[in-house]
Structure formats: C-alpha cells, structure tokens
Amino acid sequence: MSPAPSLLALNNIEVIYDRVFLAVKGVSIDVQKGCLVTLLGANGAGKSTVLKAISGLLAPERGEVTRGDITFSGASMLALDPPTRVRRGIVQVLEGRRVFGHLTPTENLLAAVPRSRSRSHTKALIDRTFGWFPRLAERAKAKAGYLSGGEQQMLAIGRALMTEPELLLLDEPSLGLAPFLVDEIFDIIKRINKDGGVSVLLVEQNAAAALDVADTAYLIENGRVVMSGTAEVIRSNPDVAESYLGGHGKVDYLAVKHYRRRKRWLA
Amino acid sequence: MDFILLCELAISGVLVGLMYGLIALGIVLIYKTSGLANLAQGALAMAGGYATVAFATLAGLPMWAAIIAALALMWLGGMLIERVMLRRMIGQPVIMVIMLTLGLEIFLRGVGPGLFGSAVKPLDLGIRQAPIIIGDILINRAYLIGGAISALLIIATIALFNSQIGVRMRAVSDDQTASWSVGIRVERMIAIAWGLAAALATAAGILWGSVQGVDWSLSLLLMKALAISILGGLDSIAGVLLAAVVVGVAESLATGILDPLVGGGTRDIVASVIILMTLLVRPYGLFGREHIERV
C-alpha cells in the first residue's frame, strides 16, 4: 500500500462483456490526488474498458465489472450510475470526441453544467473554459459538428471540465490529430492538471506524448497490467522503448523478453 | 370566386393549421429529445379530451379545474409511458420503439370509447358561437382562440428549447452516451419530453374537443400532425409554426375551391399529399437539421 491516500483505486477488477468476453483481467490502478497518470497499451488491450468501468459507461455496451472494486475518495463507485459518478467528481472524455454536433460550443458547455449551479457561476465556468481554449471562443457561434478535429477535442475536454471534476478521464485525446495539435492538446492537459489541480487518468496509444506529461504510467497488455512505475522508469525501459516509442537500436528478436503479468494478490 | 371568401378561407386555414400544429409540436418535441417518431400523439390528444370530459361531468369539477386536472393527469401519463414502456426498450432498434408507440395509439383508440361509450361527448369551453366580424370577413371564434393559444404554446416551446433544460434535451438527442458521460440524466430528460408532449396533446384535445366534440376521431388528427411535422422537418419547432400554417391554408383552400368542383372529400387528401411530396422532394423538410458530415 502506498502511504498517500489514493483518490481513485482500482482493486483487481475484472470486466466481462456480454457475459462471455473477458476484456480486463485483474487490473489494479492507483491515482493519487493531483497526479497525472497514463495508461498505455496497444489496440484492444483493454484501456478504454478500464476507463468506462471507472465512469460507469460500460452498461450501454453490455459490459459489467464482475470482480474487484473501484473506490473514489474511499467510497465504492460500482453501484452508482454515470450521472451520479459525475456529481461525485469523475468525468470521462469519450474516445472520438463525441461533441454535440448540432449545438454551438457555448451550448455544448452549457449542457454539461450541473443544474444546481447559479447563473453567475455558470458564466464564470464558461469564461474559464474559453480562457483555456481561446480558439473555441472564436468559434462560439458555429455548430460544433463543423469544428476541426482539434477544436472538437478541446471542446470535449472543456465540456467535461464544466462539471468541475476532481478526476478527469481522457480516452485517446490525440486520436486523428495532426502532430502539432497533439502537442497543443497535451500542453493543455498538463496545465489543467498542474494549474487547475485536476487529477488526470490518460489513456493513450501515443506513448511518447503521454509519457512526456505523465507522472506515473501503467502498461496494459491483453487486459492485464504488465508494468507500472514513474514515467521516467517506464520510458527508459528498453522493451517499452522498442515496442511503444519506436525504438532506434537494433534488436535481436530471438532474445526479446516477454513480459508476464506481475500479479498483485493484495493491493 | 371572390376575394372575401378567399380571405376567410385563408384566415380560418391559418387558425386551424395552428391547432393541428399543437399536436405536431408533441411529435417534434419527442423527436428532438429521443430521436423517435411518436405515433401515439393523436390518441394522447383524444385521451386528454376524454380526461377533461370525465373530470367535468363525472367528477363534477368546474371547467377550468377539469382542464388543469386533465393536464396534470396526462403529464403523469406521459412520464409513465417513458418509465414503464420506453425504458425497457433501451438498446432495441428504433423501429421497435416506433411500433410500440403505434401500438399505444391503437390501444388508446380502442380503450377510450370502450370506457366512455362511442357517442360524441360535448366539451363546452364557454366560447360563444357567434363569429367575429372584421369588415366583411367572418372569423370563427373557437378557431381564433384555439389558434392563438396554439401559437402561444408553440412559441413558448421554442423558448424552452433555448433555456438550459432545453439545451440539455437537445444534447440528449445528439448523443445519449456523451450526455450520460457529462452527468445529464438522459432518462429524466426523455421523461420530461413525454410529459410535456402528453400535456400539449391534452391542450390540443381540449381545443379540438370544444370544436367537434370528444370521441375517438380526435386521434385521426395524428395524420395532420404527421404532415406538419414532416413538412417542418421533424426536429424544428419553427418548422412546426410555418408548416402548420401551410398545411392549414392548403387544406382550407382545397376544401373551399376544389370541393365544389370534384364533389367533396379533398380535405383529407391534402395531408397525405403533403407527406408524400415532402418525403419525395425534400426528405428533411423545410427546417430539418442537416446531417453534419465533415470531410
């Protein structure tokens, strides 16, 4: 057990889709308050499934957490529906942006503001988001469906921040973006984490970009965590460099080591 | 064909059209929040009319109290439809849900007259029969009041959709999963839409009931409402306003001008011709939102 209390703790969770397909097999993850944690892995490794298990969005895809527990600030989240989890402080930015295409950016932001907020507070939240994303302010009157991919990603992140979360779950924010936009988005994520004080759990295939901003990283393969540690440790691992960071050295493929899961019996 | 008759036909067409529009409003409201066509809207109007008659005659309430009671009852009924029927259909194909609303329409059409008898029940709102006379033009008082109330309710709904709850309802229609992910209670939004649609249907049922009496034929207004919502674009409330006027005037002129030539019966063809022409020529209607596709 780590001495600092975790904001979010996944304890040996197992996720099954359609009652038959085992997608996540005993994953344990800790996110400390104020940290930026990244979850790396290839296509289909189970990264998005882990995020949906945390935000509660597995149900529409007929998935369920069958084993283990997810606690947030010490309280179990498993029985709560997604809107309740949002009220507790967890919000997910979905893969593929999923902005409300027929609404303007301002309306997109407005839709995510909890009903209990006052008018002036709502306005302050919107101004703060436009401060983070000046490009959105310029296009506040256009329909969100016509924004560029990068702008839509900013809007999706900004929309999630309107709920004033403690923990932001980001699913592949770099997907389909030009490299300079990826840098811009990751800069913003870093600022949200450091200046805004929002803890972040970032799922990425772009391991190089994610490791640049993250404090700690987990590597997930075939539904299992195979490696975890601080971003530097993970980055300097030769096998990670080879498989995920586009390694430069020559590798003797006969000698490549295969990772086995380090099972955590107790968390 | 003189000018005054044309004016009279046009004015009554606009007013009757707005009263049709009140029923179409419920269809558009539900389409805008949950993306499905509610084919039970006509029967909901009929049920609202029956409920008002029941409160006024069986329970002996004064008319204003009966109207409020009927609106409240139908609001609850609409929410109940979402709770017990639609929530079970989550994840099912849209066509199944539309068939469900059609089933509800047929069910209510049978149950209403079954409970209350098939005779036409009068519903007197206390509107005088004598027409209003402006210059040489006669205007039916019931249509004038009905049209005005309908227009007000349509405009109020436009305002609702620009308020914060309306923004949330539109968000739900755009992307339910994304709405869920930012904490919008999707089921509650859809339930509110159904409650509102049922209450609006009741208002229409009362207005039409005061004109033609309450019986099962109120549910046939569904056809006109469908023509209006399809012509207006299914998800545009401003479209309802314009399409209601177009359908009403077209029907009124057809009745006044074509009927004497062909021997009657054109009134009921107009709505179906408008549905067919819209779908063939401009499937997304006058104001329907375009399908956004970025390239």
GROMACS .gro file of N, CA, C and O in nm, chain A residues 57 60 81-84 86-87 91-92 94 97-98 100-103 107 110-115 143 145-149 152 159-160 163, chain B residues 91 161-165 167-168 170-172 174-189 192 289-294:
model
  272
   57LEU      N    1  -1.971   0.385  -1.780
   57LEU     CA    2  -2.032   0.383  -1.913
   57LEU      C    3  -2.023   0.246  -1.980
   57LEU      O    4  -2.040   0.234  -2.101
   60PRO      N    5  -2.419   0.066  -2.135
   60PRO     CA    6  -2.477   0.069  -2.269
   60PRO      C    7  -2.409  -0.027  -2.365
   60PRO      O    8  -2.465  -0.061  -2.469
   81ASP      N    9  -2.480   0.508  -1.093
   81ASP     CA   10  -2.494   0.530  -1.237
   81ASP      C   11  -2.404   0.647  -1.279
   81ASP      O   12  -2.357   0.724  -1.195
   82PRO      N   13  -2.376   0.659  -1.411
   82PRO     CA   14  -2.278   0.759  -1.455
   82PRO      C   15  -2.308   0.901  -1.409
   82PRO      O   16  -2.216   0.969  -1.361
   83PRO      N   17  -2.433   0.952  -1.418
   83PRO     CA   18  -2.455   1.091  -1.373
   83PRO      C   19  -2.420   1.111  -1.226
   83PRO      O   20  -2.368   1.216  -1.188
   84THR      N   21  -2.446   1.010  -1.143
   84THR     CA   22  -2.411   1.021  -1.002
   84THR      C   23  -2.259   1.027  -0.985
   84THR      O   24  -2.207   1.103  -0.904
   86VAL      N   25  -2.054   1.146  -1.197
   86VAL     CA   26  -2.012   1.280  -1.238
   86VAL      C   27  -2.030   1.377  -1.122
   86VAL      O   28  -1.943   1.460  -1.095
   87ARG      N   29  -2.142   1.364  -1.049
   87ARG     CA   30  -2.163   1.453  -0.935
   87ARG      C   31  -2.060   1.430  -0.826
   87ARG      O   32  -2.023   1.521  -0.753
   91VAL      N   33  -1.526   1.253  -1.434
   91VAL     CA   34  -1.587   1.277  -1.564
   91VAL      C   35  -1.496   1.219  -1.672
   91VAL      O   36  -1.374   1.223  -1.662
   92GLN      N   37  -1.558   1.160  -1.774
   92GLN     CA   38  -1.481   1.098  -1.882
   92GLN      C   39  -1.499   1.176  -2.012
   92GLN      O   40  -1.609   1.215  -2.048
   94LEU      N   41  -1.490   1.105  -2.385
   94LEU     CA   42  -1.500   0.982  -2.462
   94LEU      C   43  -1.404   0.980  -2.580
   94LEU      O   44  -1.366   1.084  -2.633
   97ARG      N   45  -1.411   1.207  -2.935
   97ARG     CA   46  -1.459   1.342  -2.907
   97ARG      C   47  -1.606   1.349  -2.871
   97ARG      O   48  -1.641   1.401  -2.767
   98ARG      N   49  -1.694   1.299  -2.960
   98ARG     CA   50  -1.837   1.293  -2.928
   98ARG      C   51  -1.894   1.426  -2.878
   98ARG      O   52  -1.963   1.431  -2.777
  100PHE      N   53  -2.157   1.747  -2.904
  100PHE     CA   54  -2.295   1.757  -2.951
  100PHE      C   55  -2.293   1.838  -3.080
  100PHE      O   56  -2.290   1.961  -3.078
  101GLY      N   57  -2.296   1.769  -3.195
  101GLY     CA   58  -2.268   1.832  -3.323
  101GLY      C   59  -2.364   1.942  -3.364
  101GLY      O   60  -2.325   2.036  -3.433
  102HIS      N   61  -2.490   1.933  -3.321
  102HIS     CA   62  -2.587   2.032  -3.366
  102HIS      C   63  -2.600   2.149  -3.270
  102HIS      O   64  -2.682   2.238  -3.290
  103LEU      N   65  -2.520   2.146  -3.163
  103LEU     CA   66  -2.522   2.256  -3.067
  103LEU      C   67  -2.398   2.342  -3.091
  103LEU      O   68  -2.297   2.294  -3.140
  107GLU      N   69  -2.330   2.615  -2.621
  107GLU     CA   70  -2.437   2.526  -2.574
  107GLU      C   71  -2.382   2.392  -2.528
  107GLU      O   72  -2.433   2.332  -2.433
  110LEU      N   73  -2.273   2.455  -2.186
  110LEU     CA   74  -2.389   2.480  -2.100
  110LEU      C   75  -2.458   2.349  -2.062
  110LEU      O   76  -2.505   2.332  -1.949
  111ALA      N   77  -2.463   2.256  -2.159
  111ALA     CA   78  -2.535   2.130  -2.136
  111ALA      C   79  -2.472   2.051  -2.022
  111ALA      O   80  -2.540   1.974  -1.955
  112ALA      N   81  -2.341   2.070  -2.000
  112ALA     CA   82  -2.272   1.989  -1.900
  112ALA      C   83  -2.271   2.053  -1.762
  112ALA      O   84  -2.225   1.991  -1.667
  113VAL      N   85  -2.321   2.176  -1.751
  113VAL     CA   86  -2.320   2.242  -1.620
  113VAL      C   87  -2.427   2.179  -1.532
  113VAL      O   88  -2.542   2.168  -1.573
  114PRO      N   89  -2.392   2.137  -1.411
  114PRO     CA   90  -2.493   2.079  -1.321
  114PRO      C   91  -2.604   2.180  -1.293
  114PRO      O   92  -2.580   2.301  -1.291
  115ARG      N   93  -2.724   2.127  -1.271
  115ARG     CA   94  -2.841   2.213  -1.258
  115ARG      C   95  -2.833   2.305  -1.136
  115ARG      O   96  -2.892   2.412  -1.134
  143LYS      N   97  -2.177   2.569  -3.542
  143LYS     CA   98  -2.220   2.440  -3.489
  143LYS      C   99  -2.098   2.354  -3.463
  143LYS      O  100  -2.005   2.348  -3.544
  145GLY      N  101  -2.041   2.052  -3.478
  145GLY     CA  102  -2.012   1.947  -3.575
  145GLY      C  103  -1.922   1.994  -3.688
  145GLY      O  104  -1.858   1.913  -3.756
  146TYR      N  105  -1.915   2.126  -3.708
  146TYR     CA  106  -1.832   2.179  -3.816
  146TYR      C  107  -1.695   2.225  -3.768
  146TYR      O  108  -1.617   2.277  -3.847
  147LEU      N  109  -1.666   2.212  -3.639
  147LEU     CA  110  -1.533   2.249  -3.591
  147LEU      C  111  -1.430   2.148  -3.641
  147LEU      O  112  -1.464   2.036  -3.677
  148SER      N  113  -1.302   2.189  -3.641
  148SER     CA  114  -1.197   2.096  -3.681
  148SER      C  115  -1.178   1.991  -3.572
  148SER      O  116  -1.228   2.006  -3.460
  149GLY      N  117  -1.106   1.885  -3.605
  149GLY     CA  118  -1.085   1.777  -3.508
  149GLY      C  119  -1.022   1.826  -3.379
  149GLY      O  120  -1.063   1.788  -3.270
  152GLN      N  121  -1.269   2.025  -3.181
  152GLN     CA  122  -1.368   1.937  -3.118
  152GLN      C  123  -1.309   1.870  -2.994
  152GLN      O  124  -1.377   1.854  -2.892
  159ARG      N  125  -1.591   2.072  -2.218
  159ARG     CA  126  -1.724   2.032  -2.174
  159ARG      C  127  -1.715   1.949  -2.047
  159ARG      O  128  -1.792   1.969  -1.953
  160ALA      N  129  -1.619   1.856  -2.044
  160ALA     CA  130  -1.605   1.772  -1.925
  160ALA      C  131  -1.566   1.857  -1.804
  160ALA      O  132  -1.613   1.833  -1.692
  163THR      N  133  -1.816   2.026  -1.546
  163THR     CA  134  -1.875   1.958  -1.430
  163THR      C  135  -1.788   1.976  -1.306
  163THR      O  136  -1.820   1.921  -1.201
  358GLY      N  137  -3.172   0.023  -2.611
  358GLY     CA  138  -3.085  -0.073  -2.677
  358GLY      C  139  -3.156  -0.151  -2.788
  358GLY      O  140  -3.093  -0.221  -2.865
  428PHE      N  141  -3.670   2.544  -2.551
  428PHE     CA  142  -3.555   2.475  -2.608
  428PHE      C  143  -3.429   2.561  -2.609
  428PHE      O  144  -3.320   2.510  -2.630
  429ASN      N  145  -3.444   2.691  -2.587
  429ASN     CA  146  -3.325   2.774  -2.577
  429ASN      C  147  -3.282   2.796  -2.432
  429ASN      O  148  -3.177   2.853  -2.407
  430SER      N  149  -3.362   2.745  -2.337
  430SER     CA  150  -3.324   2.755  -2.197
  430SER      C  151  -3.225   2.644  -2.166
  430SER      O  152  -3.194   2.561  -2.251
  431GLN      N  153  -3.176   2.642  -2.040
  431GLN     CA  154  -3.072   2.544  -2.010
  431GLN      C  155  -3.126   2.401  -2.016
  431GLN      O  156  -3.058   2.311  -2.065
  432ILE      N  157  -3.249   2.380  -1.971
  432ILE     CA  158  -3.303   2.244  -1.976
  432ILE      C  159  -3.324   2.203  -2.122
  432ILE      O  160  -3.301   2.089  -2.160
  434VAL      N  161  -3.140   2.305  -2.376
  434VAL     CA  162  -3.007   2.273  -2.430
  434VAL      C  163  -2.972   2.129  -2.394
  434VAL      O  164  -2.922   2.053  -2.475
  435ARG      N  165  -3.005   2.090  -2.268
  435ARG     CA  166  -2.977   1.952  -2.227
  435ARG      C  167  -3.060   1.853  -2.308
  435ARG      O  168  -3.012   1.746  -2.345
  437ARG      N  169  -3.165   1.890  -2.613
  437ARG     CA  170  -3.107   1.880  -2.747
  437ARG      C  171  -2.978   1.800  -2.743
  437ARG      O  172  -2.948   1.723  -2.836
  438ALA      N  173  -2.902   1.815  -2.634
  438ALA     CA  174  -2.779   1.736  -2.621
  438ALA      C  175  -2.812   1.588  -2.618
  438ALA      O  176  -2.746   1.506  -2.683
  439VAL      N  177  -2.919   1.553  -2.546
  439VAL     CA  178  -2.960   1.413  -2.537
  439VAL      C  179  -2.993   1.359  -2.676
  439VAL      O  180  -2.957   1.247  -2.711
  441ASP      N  181  -2.869   1.454  -2.953
  441ASP     CA  182  -2.748   1.446  -3.034
  441ASP      C  183  -2.667   1.320  -3.002
  441ASP      O  184  -2.622   1.250  -3.092
  442ASP      N  185  -2.647   1.292  -2.875
  442ASP     CA  186  -2.559   1.182  -2.837
  442ASP      C  187  -2.591   1.140  -2.694
  442ASP      O  188  -2.551   1.207  -2.599
  443GLN      N  189  -2.662   1.029  -2.678
  443GLN     CA  190  -2.706   0.989  -2.544
  443GLN      C  191  -2.588   0.948  -2.457
  443GLN      O  192  -2.583   0.983  -2.340
  444THR      N  193  -2.492   0.874  -2.515
  444THR     CA  194  -2.379   0.829  -2.434
  444THR      C  195  -2.297   0.948  -2.386
  444THR      O  196  -2.258   0.956  -2.269
  445ALA      N  197  -2.273   1.042  -2.478
  445ALA     CA  198  -2.195   1.160  -2.440
  445ALA      C  199  -2.271   1.241  -2.334
  445ALA      O  200  -2.210   1.296  -2.243
  446SER      N  201  -2.403   1.248  -2.346
  446SER     CA  202  -2.482   1.319  -2.245
  446SER      C  203  -2.465   1.255  -2.109
  446SER      O  204  -2.445   1.322  -2.009
  447TRP      N  205  -2.475   1.123  -2.109
  447TRP     CA  206  -2.456   1.048  -1.986
  447TRP      C  207  -2.319   1.076  -1.926
  447TRP      O  208  -2.304   1.092  -1.806
  448SER      N  209  -2.218   1.084  -2.013
  448SER     CA  210  -2.081   1.096  -1.966
  448SER      C  211  -2.056   1.230  -1.898
  448SER      O  212  -1.962   1.242  -1.821
  449VAL      N  213  -2.137   1.332  -1.929
  449VAL     CA  214  -2.115   1.460  -1.861
  449VAL      C  215  -2.223   1.486  -1.756
  449VAL      O  216  -2.243   1.598  -1.713
  450GLY      N  217  -2.291   1.379  -1.715
  450GLY     CA  218  -2.378   1.391  -1.600
  450GLY      C  219  -2.522   1.428  -1.629
  450GLY      O  220  -2.596   1.461  -1.536
  451ILE      N  221  -2.563   1.429  -1.757
  451ILE     CA  222  -2.704   1.457  -1.788
  451ILE      C  223  -2.784   1.330  -1.765
  451ILE      O  224  -2.746   1.223  -1.811
  452ARG      N  225  -2.895   1.342  -1.691
  452ARG     CA  226  -2.979   1.225  -1.670
  452ARG      C  227  -3.069   1.206  -1.791
  452ARG      O  228  -3.176   1.266  -1.801
  453VAL      N  229  -3.023   1.120  -1.883
  453VAL     CA  230  -3.090   1.104  -2.011
  453VAL      C  231  -3.235   1.060  -1.994
  453VAL      O  232  -3.326   1.117  -2.056
  454GLU      N  233  -3.259   0.962  -1.905
  454GLU     CA  234  -3.395   0.910  -1.890
  454GLU      C  235  -3.488   1.020  -1.840
  454GLU      O  236  -3.602   1.029  -1.884
  455ARG      N  237  -3.437   1.104  -1.749
  455ARG     CA  238  -3.522   1.210  -1.695
  455ARG      C  239  -3.559   1.310  -1.804
  455ARG      O  240  -3.674   1.355  -1.812
  456MET      N  241  -3.463   1.343  -1.890
  456MET     CA  242  -3.490   1.437  -1.999
  456MET      C  243  -3.599   1.382  -2.092
  456MET      O  244  -3.690   1.453  -2.134
  459ILE      N  245  -3.936   1.398  -1.926
  459ILE     CA  246  -3.992   1.533  -1.928
  459ILE      C  247  -4.051   1.561  -2.066
  459ILE      O  248  -4.161   1.617  -2.078
  556ARG      N  249  -3.285   1.958  -3.956
  556ARG     CA  250  -3.142   1.980  -3.944
  556ARG      C  251  -3.070   1.888  -4.043
  556ARG      O  252  -3.110   1.775  -4.066
  557GLU      N  253  -2.965   1.941  -4.100
  557GLU     CA  254  -2.889   1.861  -4.195
  557GLU      C  255  -2.805   1.760  -4.118
  557GLU      O  256  -2.777   1.776  -4.000
  558HIS      N  257  -2.769   1.653  -4.185
  558HIS     CA  258  -2.679   1.556  -4.126
  558HIS      C  259  -2.538   1.610  -4.141
  558HIS      O  260  -2.489   1.628  -4.251
  559ILE      N  261  -2.474   1.639  -4.026
  559ILE     CA  262  -2.342   1.703  -4.033
  559ILE      C  263  -2.236   1.598  -4.067
  559ILE      O  264  -2.221   1.500  -3.996
  560GLU      N  265  -2.168   1.620  -4.175
  560GLU     CA  266  -2.059   1.529  -4.210
  560GLU      C  267  -1.940   1.612  -4.251
  560GLU      O  268  -1.944   1.685  -4.348
  561ARG      N  269  -1.834   1.604  -4.171
  561ARG     CA  270  -1.716   1.682  -4.200
  561ARG      C  271  -1.624   1.602  -4.290
  561ARG      O  272  -1.605   1.484  -4.272
   0.00000   0.00000   0.00000
